[in-house]
GROMACS .gro file of C-alpha atoms in nm:
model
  165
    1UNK     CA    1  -0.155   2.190   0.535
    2UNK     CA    2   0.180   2.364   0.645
    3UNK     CA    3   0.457   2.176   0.498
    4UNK     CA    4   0.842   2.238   0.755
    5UNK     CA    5   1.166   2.122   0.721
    6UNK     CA    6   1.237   1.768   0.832
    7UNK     CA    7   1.303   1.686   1.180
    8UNK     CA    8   1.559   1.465   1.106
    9UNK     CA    9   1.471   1.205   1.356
   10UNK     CA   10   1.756   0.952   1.375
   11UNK     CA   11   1.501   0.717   1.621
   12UNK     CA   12   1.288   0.647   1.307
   13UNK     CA   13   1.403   0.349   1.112
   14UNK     CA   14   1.106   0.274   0.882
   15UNK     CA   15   0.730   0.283   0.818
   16UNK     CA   16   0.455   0.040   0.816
   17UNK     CA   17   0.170   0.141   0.625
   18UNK     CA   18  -0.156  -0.082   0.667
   19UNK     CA   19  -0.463   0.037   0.415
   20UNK     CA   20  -0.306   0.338   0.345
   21UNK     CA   21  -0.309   0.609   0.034
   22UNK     CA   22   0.042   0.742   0.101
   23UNK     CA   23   0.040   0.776  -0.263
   24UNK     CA   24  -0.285   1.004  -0.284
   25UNK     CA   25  -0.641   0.878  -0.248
   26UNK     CA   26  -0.810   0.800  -0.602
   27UNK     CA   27  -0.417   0.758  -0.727
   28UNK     CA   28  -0.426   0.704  -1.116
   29UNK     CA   29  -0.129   0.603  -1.291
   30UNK     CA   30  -0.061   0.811  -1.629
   31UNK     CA   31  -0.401   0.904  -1.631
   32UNK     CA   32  -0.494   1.076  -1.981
   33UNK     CA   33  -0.627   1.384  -1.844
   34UNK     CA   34  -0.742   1.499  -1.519
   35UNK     CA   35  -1.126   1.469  -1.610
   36UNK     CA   36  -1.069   1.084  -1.490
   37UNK     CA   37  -0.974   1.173  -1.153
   38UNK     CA   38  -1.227   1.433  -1.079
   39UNK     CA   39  -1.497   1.136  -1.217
   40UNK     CA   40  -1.359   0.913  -0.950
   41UNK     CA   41  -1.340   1.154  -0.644
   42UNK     CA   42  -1.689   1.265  -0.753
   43UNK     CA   43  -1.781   0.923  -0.726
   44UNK     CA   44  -1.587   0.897  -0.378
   45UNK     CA   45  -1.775   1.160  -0.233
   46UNK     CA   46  -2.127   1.092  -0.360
   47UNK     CA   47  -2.067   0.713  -0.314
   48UNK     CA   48  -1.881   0.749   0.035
   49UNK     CA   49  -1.895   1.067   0.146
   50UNK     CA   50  -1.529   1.071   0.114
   51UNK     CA   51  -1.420   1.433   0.031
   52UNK     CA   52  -1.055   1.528  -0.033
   53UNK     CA   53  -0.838   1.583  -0.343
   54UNK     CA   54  -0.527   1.397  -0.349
   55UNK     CA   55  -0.199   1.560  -0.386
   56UNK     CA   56   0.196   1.437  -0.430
   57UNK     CA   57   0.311   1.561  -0.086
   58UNK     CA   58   0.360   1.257   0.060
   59UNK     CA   59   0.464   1.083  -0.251
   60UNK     CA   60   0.719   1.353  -0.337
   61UNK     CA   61   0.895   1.287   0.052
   62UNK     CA   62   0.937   0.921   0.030
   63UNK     CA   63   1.273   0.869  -0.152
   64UNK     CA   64   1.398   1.023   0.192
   65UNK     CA   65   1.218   0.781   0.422
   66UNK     CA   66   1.455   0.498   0.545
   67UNK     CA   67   1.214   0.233   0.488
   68UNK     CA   68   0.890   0.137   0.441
   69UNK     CA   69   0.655  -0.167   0.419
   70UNK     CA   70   0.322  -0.158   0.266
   71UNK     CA   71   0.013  -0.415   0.326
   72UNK     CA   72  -0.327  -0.376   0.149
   73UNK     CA   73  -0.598  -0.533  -0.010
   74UNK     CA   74  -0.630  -0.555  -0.411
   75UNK     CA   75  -0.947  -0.426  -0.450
   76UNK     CA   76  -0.863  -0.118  -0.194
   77UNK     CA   77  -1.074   0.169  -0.309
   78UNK     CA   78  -0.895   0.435  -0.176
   79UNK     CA   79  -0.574   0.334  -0.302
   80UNK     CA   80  -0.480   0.141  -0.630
   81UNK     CA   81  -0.226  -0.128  -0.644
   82UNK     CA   82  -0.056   0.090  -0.891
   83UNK     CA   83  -0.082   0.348  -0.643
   84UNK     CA   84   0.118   0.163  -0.392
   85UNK     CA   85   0.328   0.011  -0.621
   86UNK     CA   86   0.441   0.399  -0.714
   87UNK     CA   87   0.500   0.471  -0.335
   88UNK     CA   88   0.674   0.180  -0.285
   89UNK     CA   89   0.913   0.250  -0.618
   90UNK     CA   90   1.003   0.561  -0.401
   91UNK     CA   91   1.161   0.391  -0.145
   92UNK     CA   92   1.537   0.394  -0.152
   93UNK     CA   93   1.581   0.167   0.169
   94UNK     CA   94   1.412  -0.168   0.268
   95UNK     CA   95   1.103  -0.192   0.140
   96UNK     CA   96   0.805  -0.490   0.062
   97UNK     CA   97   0.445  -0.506  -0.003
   98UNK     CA   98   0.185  -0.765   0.084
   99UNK     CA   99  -0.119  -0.802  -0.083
  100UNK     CA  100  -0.450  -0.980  -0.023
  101UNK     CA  101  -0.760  -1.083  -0.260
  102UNK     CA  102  -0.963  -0.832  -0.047
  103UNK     CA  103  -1.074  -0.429   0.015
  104UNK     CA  104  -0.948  -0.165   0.171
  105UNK     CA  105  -1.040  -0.269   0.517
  106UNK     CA  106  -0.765  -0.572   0.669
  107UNK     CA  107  -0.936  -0.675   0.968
  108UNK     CA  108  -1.207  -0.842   0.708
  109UNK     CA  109  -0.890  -1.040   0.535
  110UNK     CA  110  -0.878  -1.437   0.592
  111UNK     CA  111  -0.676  -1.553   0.881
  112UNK     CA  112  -0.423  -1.671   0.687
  113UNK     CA  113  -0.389  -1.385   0.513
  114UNK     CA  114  -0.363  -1.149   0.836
  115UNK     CA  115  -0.107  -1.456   0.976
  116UNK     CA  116   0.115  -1.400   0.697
  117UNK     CA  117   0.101  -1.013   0.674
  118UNK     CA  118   0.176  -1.019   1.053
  119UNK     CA  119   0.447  -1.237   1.015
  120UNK     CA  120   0.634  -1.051   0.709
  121UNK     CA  121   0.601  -0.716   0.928
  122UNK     CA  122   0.787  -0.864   1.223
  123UNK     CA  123   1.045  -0.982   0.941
  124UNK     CA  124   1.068  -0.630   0.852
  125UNK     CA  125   1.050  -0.436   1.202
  126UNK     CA  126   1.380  -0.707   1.326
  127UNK     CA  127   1.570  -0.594   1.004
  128UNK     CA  128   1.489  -0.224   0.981
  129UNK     CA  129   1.547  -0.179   1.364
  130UNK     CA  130   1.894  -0.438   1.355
  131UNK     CA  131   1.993  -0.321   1.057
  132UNK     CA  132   2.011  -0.649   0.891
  133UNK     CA  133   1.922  -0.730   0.534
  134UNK     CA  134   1.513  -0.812   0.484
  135UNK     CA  135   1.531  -1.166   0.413
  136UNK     CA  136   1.267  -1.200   0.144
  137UNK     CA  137   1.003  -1.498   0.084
  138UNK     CA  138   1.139  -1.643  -0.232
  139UNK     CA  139   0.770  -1.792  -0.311
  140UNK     CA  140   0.604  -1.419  -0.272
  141UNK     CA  141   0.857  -1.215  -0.553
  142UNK     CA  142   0.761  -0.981  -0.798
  143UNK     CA  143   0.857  -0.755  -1.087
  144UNK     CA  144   0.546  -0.577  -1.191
  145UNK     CA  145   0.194  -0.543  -1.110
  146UNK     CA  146   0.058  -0.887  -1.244
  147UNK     CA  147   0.319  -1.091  -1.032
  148UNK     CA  148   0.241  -0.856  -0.747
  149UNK     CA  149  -0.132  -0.981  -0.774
  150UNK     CA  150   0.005  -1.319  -0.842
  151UNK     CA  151   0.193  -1.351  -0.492
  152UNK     CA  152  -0.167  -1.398  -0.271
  153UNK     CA  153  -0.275  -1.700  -0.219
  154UNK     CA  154  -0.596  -1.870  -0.299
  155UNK     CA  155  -0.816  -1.696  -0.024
  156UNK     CA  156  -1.044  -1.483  -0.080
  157UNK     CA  157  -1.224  -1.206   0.175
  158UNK     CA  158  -1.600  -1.355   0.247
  159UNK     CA  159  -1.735  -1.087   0.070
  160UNK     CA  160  -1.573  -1.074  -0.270
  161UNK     CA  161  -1.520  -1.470  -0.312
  162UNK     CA  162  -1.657  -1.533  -0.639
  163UNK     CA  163  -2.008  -1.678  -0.636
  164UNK     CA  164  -2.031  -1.540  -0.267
  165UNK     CA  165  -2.416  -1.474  -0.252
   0.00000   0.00000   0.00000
């Protein structure tokens, strides 16, 4: 990876990250040494075939992004919650995350799920592009990771409903 100055594109308003690891696959928050995150990433790649090491370039960039809006499952295995949660803390500009009670992968989200994530990043795009405040959903706020988790509704993805056979 060659890292450059940045462009300075006055065109880009925001960014809307579905599924993503923006803070660094296999992200570990205050992780006691670094023997835990070679255990998972060993794990990734004998597991998944997933081979990379994650780094803070991305991470260490966002307080200059304008804005940014974050969707992904709870249960995401290539990025934790308190991954996100760090990127998102980053952000000096508008900024939300939605979560589901589901992996890493969206399209396997419950409609209603997708319908509200879709709606919430139309919300965003109108006030990032206008320049108007992000009007937030007053039933969906949060101040740390359990009311994060607490904001999704009671839908779970087919696969990880409990007692799902």
């Amino acid at each position: 990876v060659v890292c450059a100055p940045p462009k300075g594109l006055t065109n880009i308003k925001g960014a809307i990250l579905l599924a993503s690891f923006a803070s660094g696959a296999g992200y570990l928050p205050a992780a006691q040494d670094l023997a835990d995150r070679n255990l998972f990433l060993g794990g990734m790649v004998g597991d998944h075939h997933i081979q990379f090491y994650p780094n803070s370039a991305t991470l260490a960039g966002m307080p200059k992004w304008p804005a940014a809006f974050f969707g992904k499952g709870l249960w995401d295995r290539a990025e934790s919650v308190e991954g996100t949660i760090a990127a998102y803390d980053r952000i000096r500009g508008t900024k939300e995350i939605v979560v589901a009670r589901g992996p890493h992968s969206i399209e396997t989200w419950p409609a209603e799920d997708l319908n509200y994530l879709r709606v919430r990043m139309v919300e965003f795009a109108r006030a990032v592009v206008l320049s108007k405040p992000l009007v937030p959903d007053n039933t969906r706020q949060w101040s740390n990771i359990k009311k994060l988790i607490a904001t999704t509704p009671d839908s779970w993805e087919p696969s990880s409903r409990p007692g799902a056979q």
